[in-house]
Tab-separated table of C-alpha atoms (C1' of nucleotides) in Angstrom:
chain	number	residue	atom	x	y	z
A	1	UNK	CA	-4.941	-33.532	-22.097
A	2	UNK	CA	-3.456	-30.270	-23.164
A	3	UNK	CA	-0.709	-28.157	-21.695
A	4	UNK	CA	-1.002	-24.461	-21.035
A	5	UNK	CA	0.420	-22.482	-23.902
A	6	UNK	CA	2.005	-19.724	-21.917
A	7	UNK	CA	5.175	-19.666	-19.848
A	8	UNK	CA	3.957	-19.454	-16.294
A	9	UNK	CA	7.022	-17.721	-14.861
A	10	UNK	CA	7.030	-15.167	-17.639
A	11	UNK	CA	3.347	-14.381	-17.206
A	12	UNK	CA	3.784	-14.049	-13.458
A	13	UNK	CA	6.694	-11.670	-13.897
A	14	UNK	CA	4.506	-9.440	-16.021
A	15	UNK	CA	1.781	-9.595	-13.394
A	16	UNK	CA	4.405	-8.765	-10.744
A	17	UNK	CA	5.351	-5.607	-12.584
A	18	UNK	CA	1.712	-4.575	-12.827
A	19	UNK	CA	1.211	-5.076	-9.088
A	20	UNK	CA	4.442	-3.246	-8.298
A	21	UNK	CA	3.327	-0.282	-10.359
A	22	UNK	CA	-0.193	0.155	-9.054
A	23	UNK	CA	-0.512	-1.990	-5.961
A	24	UNK	CA	-2.974	-4.843	-5.589
A	25	UNK	CA	-6.298	-3.065	-5.285
A	26	UNK	CA	-5.686	-0.570	-8.054
A	27	UNK	CA	-4.498	-3.163	-10.525
A	28	UNK	CA	-7.621	-4.258	-12.363
A	29	UNK	CA	-8.157	-7.511	-14.178
A	30	UNK	CA	-8.121	-5.450	-17.340
A	31	UNK	CA	-4.621	-4.293	-16.395
A	32	UNK	CA	-3.542	-7.860	-15.781
A	33	UNK	CA	-5.044	-9.001	-19.055
A	34	UNK	CA	-3.147	-6.250	-20.840
A	35	UNK	CA	0.075	-6.889	-18.934
A	36	UNK	CA	0.130	-10.632	-19.370
A	37	UNK	CA	-1.419	-10.846	-22.822
A	38	UNK	CA	-3.668	-13.642	-21.577
A	39	UNK	CA	-7.449	-13.496	-21.764
A	40	UNK	CA	-9.576	-13.278	-18.617
A	41	UNK	CA	-10.722	-16.874	-18.900
A	42	UNK	CA	-7.168	-18.167	-19.128
A	43	UNK	CA	-6.113	-16.192	-16.104
A	44	UNK	CA	-9.024	-17.485	-14.070
A	45	UNK	CA	-8.399	-21.005	-15.318
A	46	UNK	CA	-4.761	-20.863	-14.282
A	47	UNK	CA	-4.925	-18.844	-11.046
A	48	UNK	CA	-8.498	-19.092	-9.756
A	49	UNK	CA	-8.971	-15.347	-9.265
A	50	UNK	CA	-7.192	-12.028	-8.849
A	51	UNK	CA	-6.038	-12.928	-5.377
A	52	UNK	CA	-4.632	-16.165	-6.773
A	53	UNK	CA	-2.646	-14.193	-9.327
A	54	UNK	CA	-1.151	-12.106	-6.546
A	55	UNK	CA	-0.232	-15.172	-4.521
A	56	UNK	CA	1.356	-16.835	-7.526
A	57	UNK	CA	3.160	-13.638	-8.502
A	58	UNK	CA	4.462	-13.278	-4.969
A	59	UNK	CA	5.710	-16.843	-5.106
A	60	UNK	CA	7.544	-16.097	-8.335
A	61	UNK	CA	8.903	-12.908	-6.827
A	62	UNK	CA	10.391	-14.819	-3.946
A	63	UNK	CA	12.073	-17.290	-6.294
A	64	UNK	CA	13.580	-14.475	-8.363
A	65	UNK	CA	14.648	-12.586	-5.280
A	66	UNK	CA	16.246	-15.611	-3.657
A	67	UNK	CA	18.265	-16.085	-6.838
A	68	UNK	CA	19.320	-12.451	-6.725
A	69	UNK	CA	20.442	-12.847	-3.129
A	70	UNK	CA	22.313	-16.019	-3.967
A	71	UNK	CA	24.092	-14.227	-6.794
A	72	UNK	CA	25.207	-11.490	-4.385
A	73	UNK	CA	26.710	-13.831	-1.817
A	74	UNK	CA	28.266	-16.224	-4.333
A	75	UNK	CA	32.050	-16.224	-4.014
A	76	UNK	CA	32.155	-13.629	-1.250
A	77	UNK	CA	32.768	-13.868	2.466
A	78	UNK	CA	29.628	-13.411	4.624
A	79	UNK	CA	29.959	-9.676	5.212
A	80	UNK	CA	31.019	-9.033	1.649
A	81	UNK	CA	27.903	-10.833	0.494
A	82	UNK	CA	25.647	-8.744	2.700
A	83	UNK	CA	27.361	-5.608	1.526
A	84	UNK	CA	26.803	-6.594	-2.102
A	85	UNK	CA	23.134	-7.367	-1.507
A	86	UNK	CA	22.657	-4.085	0.307
A	87	UNK	CA	24.203	-2.211	-2.586
A	88	UNK	CA	21.881	-3.952	-5.006
A	89	UNK	CA	18.928	-2.799	-2.919
A	90	UNK	CA	20.245	0.763	-2.976
A	91	UNK	CA	20.462	0.595	-6.739
A	92	UNK	CA	16.873	-0.578	-6.951
A	93	UNK	CA	15.635	2.217	-4.709
A	94	UNK	CA	17.735	4.897	-6.367
A	95	UNK	CA	16.373	4.499	-9.862
A	96	UNK	CA	12.861	5.616	-9.004
A	97	UNK	CA	11.032	3.555	-11.592
A	98	UNK	CA	8.151	1.584	-10.123
A	99	UNK	CA	9.768	-1.784	-10.805
A	100	UNK	CA	12.364	-0.914	-8.186
A	101	UNK	CA	9.755	-1.179	-5.447
A	102	UNK	CA	9.745	-4.426	-3.524
A	103	UNK	CA	6.526	-6.312	-4.202
A	104	UNK	CA	6.595	-7.950	-0.785
A	105	UNK	CA	7.118	-4.690	1.099
A	106	UNK	CA	4.461	-2.962	-0.948
A	107	UNK	CA	1.944	-5.742	-0.586
A	108	UNK	CA	2.441	-6.185	3.127
A	109	UNK	CA	1.952	-2.474	3.688
A	110	UNK	CA	-1.205	-2.540	1.604
A	111	UNK	CA	-2.745	-5.804	2.777
A	112	UNK	CA	-1.664	-6.175	6.392
A	113	UNK	CA	-4.648	-6.804	8.652
A	114	UNK	CA	-6.870	-7.439	5.652
A	115	UNK	CA	-6.064	-10.845	4.253
A	116	UNK	CA	-4.590	-13.253	6.764
A	117	UNK	CA	-3.382	-15.828	4.268
A	118	UNK	CA	-1.640	-13.319	2.020
A	119	UNK	CA	-0.078	-11.631	5.007
A	120	UNK	CA	1.180	-14.952	6.357
A	121	UNK	CA	2.701	-15.807	2.987
A	122	UNK	CA	4.410	-12.430	2.760
A	123	UNK	CA	5.702	-12.767	6.298
A	124	UNK	CA	7.129	-16.157	5.438
A	125	UNK	CA	8.965	-14.709	2.468
A	126	UNK	CA	10.419	-11.917	4.550
A	127	UNK	CA	11.452	-14.480	7.127
A	128	UNK	CA	13.110	-16.700	4.523
A	129	UNK	CA	15.373	-13.854	3.504
A	130	UNK	CA	16.024	-13.036	7.137
A	131	UNK	CA	17.037	-16.632	7.755
A	132	UNK	CA	19.516	-16.463	4.888
A	133	UNK	CA	20.894	-13.220	6.277
A	134	UNK	CA	21.036	-14.758	9.715
A	135	UNK	CA	23.192	-17.612	8.428
A	136	UNK	CA	25.695	-15.119	7.107
A	137	UNK	CA	25.826	-13.298	10.410
A	138	UNK	CA	26.290	-16.566	12.279
A	139	UNK	CA	29.272	-17.304	10.097
A	140	UNK	CA	30.629	-13.802	10.563
A	141	UNK	CA	30.175	-13.959	14.313
A	142	UNK	CA	31.873	-17.344	14.551
A	143	UNK	CA	34.968	-15.844	12.963
A	144	UNK	CA	35.345	-13.790	16.087
A	145	UNK	CA	37.320	-15.458	18.927
A	146	UNK	CA	35.029	-14.167	21.672
A	147	UNK	CA	31.225	-13.958	21.762
A	148	UNK	CA	30.014	-10.769	20.125
A	149	UNK	CA	27.214	-8.426	21.044
A	150	UNK	CA	24.545	-8.158	19.696
A	151	UNK	CA	23.921	-11.696	18.520
A	152	UNK	CA	23.447	-12.808	14.942
A	153	UNK	CA	19.662	-12.951	15.248
A	154	UNK	CA	19.294	-9.323	16.232
A	155	UNK	CA	21.790	-8.283	13.603
A	156	UNK	CA	19.796	-10.082	10.938
A	157	UNK	CA	16.548	-8.505	12.096
A	158	UNK	CA	18.107	-5.077	12.175
A	159	UNK	CA	19.479	-5.587	8.703
A	160	UNK	CA	16.046	-6.504	7.378
A	161	UNK	CA	14.424	-3.608	9.188
A	162	UNK	CA	16.999	-1.292	7.668
A	163	UNK	CA	16.293	-2.548	4.169
A	164	UNK	CA	12.555	-2.038	4.522
A	165	UNK	CA	13.165	1.397	5.968
A	166	UNK	CA	15.473	2.213	3.097
A	167	UNK	CA	12.777	1.246	0.624
A	168	UNK	CA	10.132	3.457	2.200
A	169	UNK	CA	12.626	6.276	2.672
A	170	UNK	CA	13.592	5.958	-0.973
A	171	UNK	CA	10.069	6.858	-2.035
A	172	UNK	CA	10.641	10.377	-0.765
A	173	UNK	CA	14.269	10.996	-1.727
A	174	UNK	CA	15.446	10.224	-5.199
A	175	UNK	CA	19.063	11.130	-4.357
A	176	UNK	CA	21.223	8.076	-4.638
A	177	UNK	CA	23.974	9.575	-2.492
A	178	UNK	CA	21.639	9.919	0.481
A	179	UNK	CA	20.434	6.335	0.175
A	180	UNK	CA	24.005	5.147	-0.193
A	181	UNK	CA	25.044	7.027	2.948
A	182	UNK	CA	22.161	5.446	4.840
A	183	UNK	CA	23.114	2.019	3.574
A	184	UNK	CA	26.726	2.594	4.616
A	185	UNK	CA	25.548	3.596	8.057
A	186	UNK	CA	23.303	0.552	8.236
A	187	UNK	CA	26.159	-1.716	7.303
A	188	UNK	CA	28.353	-0.100	9.903
A	189	UNK	CA	25.726	-0.519	12.598
A	190	UNK	CA	25.068	-4.110	11.722
A	191	UNK	CA	28.715	-5.176	11.564
A	192	UNK	CA	29.727	-3.420	14.756
A	193	UNK	CA	32.445	-5.359	16.549
A	194	UNK	CA	32.768	-8.019	13.857
A	195	UNK	CA	36.164	-9.156	12.620
A	196	UNK	CA	37.337	-7.328	9.539
A	197	UNK	CA	35.590	-4.135	10.519
A	198	UNK	CA	37.475	-3.001	13.635
A	199	UNK	CA	39.365	-0.277	11.886
A	200	UNK	CA	36.318	1.374	10.291
A	201	UNK	CA	34.924	4.574	11.711
B	1	UNK	CA	-24.921	32.184	5.027
B	2	UNK	CA	-24.713	28.932	6.852
B	3	UNK	CA	-21.883	27.073	8.485
B	4	UNK	CA	-21.072	23.411	7.971
B	5	UNK	CA	-22.622	21.316	10.702
B	6	UNK	CA	-19.890	18.801	11.195
B	7	UNK	CA	-16.553	19.076	12.995
B	8	UNK	CA	-13.987	18.939	10.233
B	9	UNK	CA	-11.142	17.532	12.335
B	10	UNK	CA	-13.349	14.847	13.793
B	11	UNK	CA	-14.663	13.793	10.388
B	12	UNK	CA	-11.136	13.675	9.001
B	13	UNK	CA	-9.957	11.514	11.874
B	14	UNK	CA	-12.677	9.015	11.076
B	15	UNK	CA	-11.670	9.084	7.421
B	16	UNK	CA	-8.037	8.613	8.517
B	17	UNK	CA	-8.956	5.440	10.370
B	18	UNK	CA	-10.808	4.111	7.345
B	19	UNK	CA	-7.789	4.737	5.103
B	20	UNK	CA	-5.432	3.215	7.654
B	21	UNK	CA	-7.529	0.086	7.805
B	22	UNK	CA	-8.012	-0.584	4.096
B	23	UNK	CA	-5.612	1.677	2.248
B	24	UNK	CA	-6.670	4.320	-0.229
B	25	UNK	CA	-7.841	2.303	-3.202
B	26	UNK	CA	-9.773	-0.272	-1.223
B	27	UNK	CA	-11.600	2.298	0.863
B	28	UNK	CA	-14.774	3.062	-1.048
B	29	UNK	CA	-16.899	6.171	-0.828
B	30	UNK	CA	-19.489	3.967	0.819
B	31	UNK	CA	-16.908	3.127	3.488
B	32	UNK	CA	-16.138	6.789	3.968
B	33	UNK	CA	-19.820	7.660	4.178
B	34	UNK	CA	-20.269	4.980	6.818
B	35	UNK	CA	-17.118	5.955	8.706
B	36	UNK	CA	-17.778	9.684	8.794
B	37	UNK	CA	-21.556	9.617	9.075
B	38	UNK	CA	-21.752	12.284	6.384
B	39	UNK	CA	-23.689	11.836	3.170
B	40	UNK	CA	-21.932	11.596	-0.189
B	41	UNK	CA	-23.049	15.074	-1.189
B	42	UNK	CA	-21.633	16.610	1.961
B	43	UNK	CA	-18.315	14.863	1.525
B	44	UNK	CA	-17.998	15.995	-2.073
B	45	UNK	CA	-19.060	19.497	-1.103
B	46	UNK	CA	-16.426	19.697	1.593
B	47	UNK	CA	-13.511	17.838	-0.002
B	48	UNK	CA	-14.102	17.862	-3.765
B	49	UNK	CA	-13.579	14.105	-4.247
B	50	UNK	CA	-12.120	10.969	-2.729
B	51	UNK	CA	-8.589	12.137	-3.406
B	52	UNK	CA	-9.405	15.420	-1.650
B	53	UNK	CA	-10.556	13.475	1.394
B	54	UNK	CA	-7.240	11.651	1.481
B	55	UNK	CA	-5.268	14.874	1.165
B	56	UNK	CA	-7.288	16.526	3.914
B	57	UNK	CA	-7.029	13.444	6.121
B	58	UNK	CA	-3.282	13.354	5.596
B	59	UNK	CA	-3.106	17.007	6.591
B	60	UNK	CA	-5.005	16.240	9.764
B	61	UNK	CA	-2.780	13.255	10.399
B	62	UNK	CA	0.290	15.433	10.233
B	63	UNK	CA	-1.168	17.882	12.717
B	64	UNK	CA	-2.050	15.114	15.162
B	65	UNK	CA	1.305	13.447	14.710
B	66	UNK	CA	3.238	16.661	15.207
B	67	UNK	CA	1.366	17.151	18.472
B	68	UNK	CA	2.252	13.622	19.529
B	69	UNK	CA	5.918	14.267	18.772
B	70	UNK	CA	5.809	17.548	20.670
B	71	UNK	CA	4.317	15.766	23.664
B	72	UNK	CA	7.167	13.251	23.623
B	73	UNK	CA	9.946	15.812	23.608
B	74	UNK	CA	8.297	18.208	26.082
B	75	UNK	CA	10.345	18.506	29.238
B	76	UNK	CA	13.039	16.083	28.142
B	77	UNK	CA	16.571	16.516	26.890
B	78	UNK	CA	17.018	15.930	23.142
B	79	UNK	CA	17.982	12.278	23.307
B	80	UNK	CA	15.405	11.541	25.970
B	81	UNK	CA	12.767	13.026	23.691
B	82	UNK	CA	13.832	10.876	20.761
B	83	UNK	CA	13.858	7.834	22.973
B	84	UNK	CA	10.320	8.594	24.169
B	85	UNK	CA	9.064	9.112	20.628
B	86	UNK	CA	10.682	5.878	19.485
B	87	UNK	CA	9.015	3.999	22.316
B	88	UNK	CA	5.657	5.451	21.364
B	89	UNK	CA	6.189	4.165	17.815
B	90	UNK	CA	7.043	0.719	19.170
B	91	UNK	CA	3.816	0.726	21.147
B	92	UNK	CA	1.847	1.615	18.022
B	93	UNK	CA	3.458	-1.170	16.011
B	94	UNK	CA	3.208	-3.747	18.782
B	95	UNK	CA	-0.528	-3.642	19.236
B	96	UNK	CA	-1.368	-4.969	15.786
B	97	UNK	CA	-4.670	-3.186	15.316
B	98	UNK	CA	-4.873	-1.372	11.997
B	99	UNK	CA	-4.984	2.059	13.580
B	100	UNK	CA	-1.397	1.536	14.649
B	101	UNK	CA	-0.258	1.718	11.046
B	102	UNK	CA	1.165	5.046	9.966
B	103	UNK	CA	-1.087	6.639	7.375
B	104	UNK	CA	1.822	8.430	5.731
B	105	UNK	CA	3.983	5.322	5.449
B	106	UNK	CA	1.068	3.280	4.187
B	107	UNK	CA	-0.028	5.879	1.672
B	108	UNK	CA	3.439	6.528	0.305
B	109	UNK	CA	3.998	2.827	-0.213
B	110	UNK	CA	0.668	2.528	-1.986
B	111	UNK	CA	0.710	5.702	-4.057
B	112	UNK	CA	4.364	6.338	-4.849
B	113	UNK	CA	4.901	6.849	-8.581
B	114	UNK	CA	1.178	7.140	-9.139
B	115	UNK	CA	0.035	10.538	-7.899
B	116	UNK	CA	2.745	13.154	-7.918
B	117	UNK	CA	0.918	15.699	-5.788
B	118	UNK	CA	-0.036	13.244	-3.069
B	119	UNK	CA	3.471	11.823	-3.050
B	120	UNK	CA	4.979	15.287	-2.749
B	121	UNK	CA	2.680	16.114	0.144
B	122	UNK	CA	3.539	12.896	1.913
B	123	UNK	CA	7.238	13.477	1.359
B	124	UNK	CA	6.884	16.931	2.861
B	125	UNK	CA	5.261	15.494	5.951
B	126	UNK	CA	7.982	12.925	6.358
B	127	UNK	CA	10.547	15.677	5.912
B	128	UNK	CA	8.868	17.888	8.510
B	129	UNK	CA	9.270	15.196	11.119
B	130	UNK	CA	12.826	14.596	9.992
B	131	UNK	CA	13.580	18.290	10.429
B	132	UNK	CA	12.253	18.188	13.982
B	133	UNK	CA	14.369	15.115	14.679
B	134	UNK	CA	17.344	16.832	13.095
B	135	UNK	CA	16.996	19.782	15.463
B	136	UNK	CA	17.211	17.446	18.414
B	137	UNK	CA	20.317	15.789	17.030
B	138	UNK	CA	21.924	19.164	16.403
B	139	UNK	CA	21.371	20.042	20.020
B	140	UNK	CA	22.672	16.674	21.159
B	141	UNK	CA	25.747	16.969	18.962
B	142	UNK	CA	26.499	20.480	20.181
B	143	UNK	CA	26.674	19.149	23.730
B	144	UNK	CA	29.774	17.273	22.658
B	145	UNK	CA	33.068	19.218	22.952
B	146	UNK	CA	34.480	17.874	19.701
B	147	UNK	CA	32.793	17.390	16.334
B	148	UNK	CA	31.022	14.036	16.193
B	149	UNK	CA	30.689	11.537	13.431
B	150	UNK	CA	28.267	10.998	11.748
B	151	UNK	CA	26.680	14.427	11.577
B	152	UNK	CA	23.215	15.334	12.825
B	153	UNK	CA	21.694	15.183	9.350
B	154	UNK	CA	22.666	11.591	8.713
B	155	UNK	CA	21.632	10.631	12.205
B	156	UNK	CA	18.198	12.141	11.641
B	157	UNK	CA	17.801	10.365	8.308
B	158	UNK	CA	18.880	7.081	9.805
B	159	UNK	CA	16.440	7.528	12.648
B	160	UNK	CA	13.585	8.119	10.205
B	161	UNK	CA	14.637	5.202	8.055
B	162	UNK	CA	14.685	3.015	11.140
B	163	UNK	CA	11.189	4.043	12.130
B	164	UNK	CA	9.773	3.249	8.704
B	165	UNK	CA	11.598	-0.042	8.717
B	166	UNK	CA	10.236	-0.820	12.155
B	167	UNK	CA	6.723	-0.189	10.906
B	168	UNK	CA	7.033	-2.525	7.948
B	169	UNK	CA	8.845	-5.105	10.045
B	170	UNK	CA	6.081	-4.882	12.620
B	171	UNK	CA	3.547	-6.096	10.070
B	172	UNK	CA	5.214	-9.498	10.136
B	173	UNK	CA	6.147	-9.899	13.782
B	174	UNK	CA	3.604	-9.205	16.455
B	175	UNK	CA	6.100	-9.761	19.263
B	176	UNK	CA	6.622	-6.562	21.158
B	177	UNK	CA	9.913	-7.721	22.627
B	178	UNK	CA	11.437	-8.115	19.181
B	179	UNK	CA	10.340	-4.669	18.107
B	180	UNK	CA	11.610	-3.207	21.352
B	181	UNK	CA	14.995	-4.860	20.857
B	182	UNK	CA	15.171	-3.425	17.342
B	183	UNK	CA	14.243	0.006	18.629
B	184	UNK	CA	16.912	-0.240	21.319
B	185	UNK	CA	19.460	-1.168	18.707
B	186	UNK	CA	18.310	1.697	16.497
B	187	UNK	CA	18.657	4.137	19.349
B	188	UNK	CA	22.110	2.814	20.125
B	189	UNK	CA	23.203	3.163	16.510
B	190	UNK	CA	21.844	6.641	16.173
B	191	UNK	CA	23.330	7.985	19.402
B	192	UNK	CA	26.749	6.452	18.839
B	193	UNK	CA	29.445	8.675	20.319
B	194	UNK	CA	27.035	11.215	21.740
B	195	UNK	CA	27.456	12.540	25.279
B	196	UNK	CA	25.498	10.652	27.868
B	197	UNK	CA	25.775	7.401	25.962
B	198	UNK	CA	29.469	6.570	26.199
B	199	UNK	CA	29.055	3.904	28.830
B	200	UNK	CA	26.346	1.946	27.038
B	201	UNK	CA	27.147	-1.290	25.290
C	1	DC	C1'	-40.858	37.742	8.755
C	2	DT	C1'	-38.727	37.367	4.308
C	3	DT	C1'	-35.014	36.795	1.598
C	4	DT	C1'	-30.828	34.695	0.279
C	5	DA	C1'	-27.098	31.959	0.292
C	6	DT	C1'	-25.341	27.705	1.758
C	7	DC	C1'	-25.503	23.128	3.368
C	8	DT	C1'	-27.769	18.446	3.605
C	9	DT	C1'	-30.067	14.604	1.720
C	10	DG	C1'	-30.437	10.356	-0.738
C	11	DA	C1'	-31.798	8.737	-5.062
C	12	DT	C1'	-29.448	8.326	-9.349
C	13	DC	C1'	-25.798	7.802	-13.076
C	14	DA	C1'	-22.469	5.958	-16.161
C	15	DA	C1'	-18.247	3.678	-15.935
C	16	DA	C1'	-15.336	0.236	-14.131
C	17	DC	C1'	-15.065	-3.770	-11.697
C	18	DA	C1'	-14.190	-9.070	-10.830
C	19	DT	C1'	-15.993	-12.960	-12.497
C	20	DT	C1'	-18.457	-16.500	-15.440
C	21	DC	C1'	-19.614	-19.214	-19.357
C	22	DA	C1'	-20.500	-21.640	-23.581
C	23	DA	C1'	-18.420	-22.213	-27.695
C	24	DA	C1'	-14.176	-22.874	-30.206
C	25	DT	C1'	-9.679	-24.746	-30.235
C	26	DA	C1'	-5.577	-27.594	-29.707
C	27	DC	C1'	-2.963	-31.075	-27.536
C	28	DA	C1'	-1.888	-35.997	-25.902
C	29	DT	C1'	-3.171	-40.528	-26.157
C	30	DC	C1'	-4.821	-44.417	-28.350
D	1	DG	C1'	-6.957	-39.900	-37.425
D	2	DA	C1'	-10.306	-40.226	-33.934
D	3	DT	C1'	-11.347	-39.417	-29.006
D	4	DG	C1'	-11.360	-37.150	-24.761
D	5	DT	C1'	-9.771	-33.618	-21.993
D	6	DA	C1'	-7.949	-29.152	-20.986
D	7	DT	C1'	-7.178	-24.646	-22.502
D	8	DT	C1'	-8.415	-20.468	-24.985
D	9	DT	C1'	-11.535	-17.035	-26.348
D	10	DG	C1'	-14.116	-12.765	-25.741
D	11	DA	C1'	-18.598	-11.377	-24.963
D	12	DA	C1'	-21.863	-11.064	-21.172
D	13	DT	C1'	-23.109	-10.856	-16.082
D	14	DG	C1'	-24.379	-8.532	-12.042
D	15	DT	C1'	-22.150	-5.728	-8.711
D	16	DT	C1'	-19.637	-1.936	-6.935
D	17	DT	C1'	-17.394	2.071	-7.875
D	18	DG	C1'	-16.712	7.373	-7.711
D	19	DA	C1'	-19.411	11.076	-8.654
D	20	DT	C1'	-23.721	14.133	-9.527
D	21	DC	C1'	-27.795	16.745	-8.742
D	22	DA	C1'	-32.278	18.625	-7.769
D	23	DA	C1'	-35.070	19.079	-3.932
D	24	DG	C1'	-35.395	20.136	0.905
D	25	DA	C1'	-33.587	22.183	5.188
D	26	DT	C1'	-31.314	25.684	7.881
D	27	DA	C1'	-28.942	29.587	9.431
D	28	DA	C1'	-27.622	34.592	8.821
D	29	DA	C1'	-28.843	39.189	6.998
D	30	DG	C1'	-32.169	42.783	6.028
DNA sequence: CTTTATCTTGATCAAACATTCAAATACATC
DNA sequence: GATGTATTTGAATGTTTGATCAAGATAAAG
């Protein structure tokens, strides 16, 4: 036996960056070879083919992103956590370097209706984050004495929708202030009627 | 002299559909030849190169989309027009055939940070629609006796952001009811405090 | 009808593409 | 340290790509 010599997560992060920069179709194997430092044969041995590299990179992306989300909500109340995560997304969008683009959003826009398995995997990842967001909204809603409208599920969906919209919108407007104002508005909309936010305009 | 034999708008609409289905990079010249019915030479003669076809198709897309928007707001009050346009977007997203995807949103997600000119053109198109939306919000805000918060500009931006978010979100959730609920929530958020909407939850 | 300018046609091109493979290499186990 | 197995290497494969071009076709002008 023999173990692979490279660090899988590290290689996949480099591949991630390549895909984020150029998208899936435009990123050639040559690009991936250059980005990862591995030779074609090694890449094929480890990931089957180009599509396999994307799937693995997407998997790694989810892990990294889940950790980022966890870091945002650590030690904060539910709404504070969401606010922190939202601000981190704004920061990503505002600095217009290509690494700020969300691999999942980019890939699903590029590959929707083309590759069922990839699309399903991307949908799952988006849903995982939505579930985590949903949990926070459930907790926030429970803090209220009476049932609130809309329910936590719709709030979570709206929050996710807003984030994806923010990302696309960010491609056209480099101004951080505009994105921040939109994020503020999103947060306001999504926390409407929740305890701790009554006094806000 | 001799005039081109094909109908430019019609050819560009076919090219549009091809790009919407597969994205820019994955749509080959062969695909475009098949989709348009023109021969390679004719395409290159008329549009310079593949990139030129995209730019021309995007131009055509804007024209068609502006007409669609105009049709939605014709004969309605400002907010009614926005509502109608939003519903038409929901219908596009809900039927998950690839033609429902917005060419501009798809292209800007694929090509951002890669082709400055294309990105600028796409941004302009997005801004044009935002300007039209802004006009409607200005009119809606003026109907109110006192100054409203937030202002028409932010409302318009938020509306656009919501639509792009809805489109991305739609790639993962075929359920029309969910998209409709999100659109309803978006409309509610964006018309907050505007006359004619006070009584709504 | 002839000329002239333009458009159409489809075969053709070099470059880029994803992928494969056999040989060389290095690890884990015995 | 020898053996067996898995990885690494990088050149080679056949295909597809975006683009070209000379020959043929067609309409307008004289």
